[in-house]
XYZ file of C-alpha atoms in Angstrom:
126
model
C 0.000 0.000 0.000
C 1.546 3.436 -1.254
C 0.951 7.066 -2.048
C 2.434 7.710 -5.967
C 1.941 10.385 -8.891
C -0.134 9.289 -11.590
C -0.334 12.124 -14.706
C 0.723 14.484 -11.778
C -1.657 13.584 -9.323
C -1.783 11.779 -6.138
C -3.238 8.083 -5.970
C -3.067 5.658 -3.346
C -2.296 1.842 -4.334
C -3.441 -0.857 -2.611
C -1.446 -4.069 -1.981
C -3.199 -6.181 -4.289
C -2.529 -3.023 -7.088
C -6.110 -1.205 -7.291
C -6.430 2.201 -6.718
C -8.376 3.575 -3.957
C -11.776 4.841 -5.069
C -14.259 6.750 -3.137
C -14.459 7.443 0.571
C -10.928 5.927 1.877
C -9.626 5.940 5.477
C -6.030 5.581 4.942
C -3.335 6.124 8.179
C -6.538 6.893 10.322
C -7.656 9.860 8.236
C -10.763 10.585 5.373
C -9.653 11.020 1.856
C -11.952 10.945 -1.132
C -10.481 9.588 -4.767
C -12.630 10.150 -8.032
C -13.712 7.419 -10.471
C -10.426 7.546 -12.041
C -8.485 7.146 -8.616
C -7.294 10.743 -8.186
C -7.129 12.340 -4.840
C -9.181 15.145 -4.554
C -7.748 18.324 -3.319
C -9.494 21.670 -2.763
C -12.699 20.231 -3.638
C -16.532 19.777 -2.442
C -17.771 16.153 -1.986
C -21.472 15.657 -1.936
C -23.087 12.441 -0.052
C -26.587 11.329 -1.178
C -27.883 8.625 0.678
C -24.907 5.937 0.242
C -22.822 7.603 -2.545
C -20.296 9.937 -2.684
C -20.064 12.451 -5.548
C -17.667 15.671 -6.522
C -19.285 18.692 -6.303
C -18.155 20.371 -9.450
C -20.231 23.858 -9.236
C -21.264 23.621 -5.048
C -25.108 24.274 -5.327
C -25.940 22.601 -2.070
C -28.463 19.927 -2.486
C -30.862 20.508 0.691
C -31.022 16.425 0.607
C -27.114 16.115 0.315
C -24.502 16.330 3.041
C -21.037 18.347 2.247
C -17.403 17.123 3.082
C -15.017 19.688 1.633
C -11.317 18.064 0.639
C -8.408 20.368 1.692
C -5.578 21.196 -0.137
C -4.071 18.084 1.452
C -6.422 15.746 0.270
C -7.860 15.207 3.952
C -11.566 15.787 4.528
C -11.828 19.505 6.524
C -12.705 19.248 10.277
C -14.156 22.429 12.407
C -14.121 25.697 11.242
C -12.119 25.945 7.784
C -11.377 28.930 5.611
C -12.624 28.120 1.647
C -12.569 30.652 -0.800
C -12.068 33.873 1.518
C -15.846 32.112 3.570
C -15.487 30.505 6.865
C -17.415 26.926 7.492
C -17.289 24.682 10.067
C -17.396 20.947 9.152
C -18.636 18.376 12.247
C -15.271 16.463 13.572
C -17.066 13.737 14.808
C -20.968 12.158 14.392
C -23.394 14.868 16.065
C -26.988 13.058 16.229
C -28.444 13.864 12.725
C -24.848 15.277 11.341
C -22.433 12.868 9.760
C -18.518 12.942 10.525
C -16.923 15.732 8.182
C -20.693 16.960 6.848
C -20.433 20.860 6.563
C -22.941 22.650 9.241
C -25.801 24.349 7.788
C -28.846 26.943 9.274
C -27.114 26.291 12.724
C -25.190 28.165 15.358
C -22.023 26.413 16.644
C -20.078 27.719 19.288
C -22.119 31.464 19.242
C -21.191 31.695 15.515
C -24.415 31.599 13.021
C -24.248 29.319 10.244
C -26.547 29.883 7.112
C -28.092 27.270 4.676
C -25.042 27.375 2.759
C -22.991 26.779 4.995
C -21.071 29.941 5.881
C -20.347 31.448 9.051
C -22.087 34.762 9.261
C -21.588 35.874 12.531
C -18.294 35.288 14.399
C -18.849 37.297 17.604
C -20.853 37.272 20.741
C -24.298 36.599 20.155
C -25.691 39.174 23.552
């Protein structure tokens, strides 16, 4: 089992030679590899009921849960800084909210979180 550059991009390799695809714990943390094996970096991953897609244009599927893939290729945790908007994604399974799902219409730690996801308030709320 090994991380390698395929075409410039990072794959992982299992030991009996496929390529990880999909939802992959690896090491003891989340990484999510497209059809074609490629690690996805700097990317949003949509769940819908059992499968995992990439979000190409991030329109945020009220029946979908979000993961967002840093520019590591490990799934974001708390609150994370994408595109110049701060989200927080849940670090662990929170009754209805799934492990690395983004928070949505939600206030977490005094900081209001709107249906798409972004932090709008990040002070006191009194």
């Amino acid at each position: 089992m090994s991380w390698t550059i395929v075409k410039g991009e990072w794959v992982y390799v299992f030991s009996n030679g496929k390529l990880a695809i999909g939802m992959q714990t690896i090491a003891g943390k989340e990484y999510f590899f497209n059809e074609e094996g490629y690690l996805i970096r700097d990317g949003w991953i949509a769940k819908i009921g059992n499968d995992y897609y990439l979000e190409k244009h991030a329109s945020f599927s009220k029946t979908a849960y979000y993961a967002y893939a840093t520019s590591t290729g490990e799934l974001a945790t708390g609150f994370v800084w994408i595109k110049g908007e701060l989200y927080y994604f849940y670090p662990h399974d929170v009754g209805e909210h799934k492990k690395y799902s983004m928070a949505r219409n939600t206030v977490i730690e005094e900081r209001g979180v709107d249906m798409f996801g972004r932090v709008i308030r990040t002070g006191r709320t009194n």
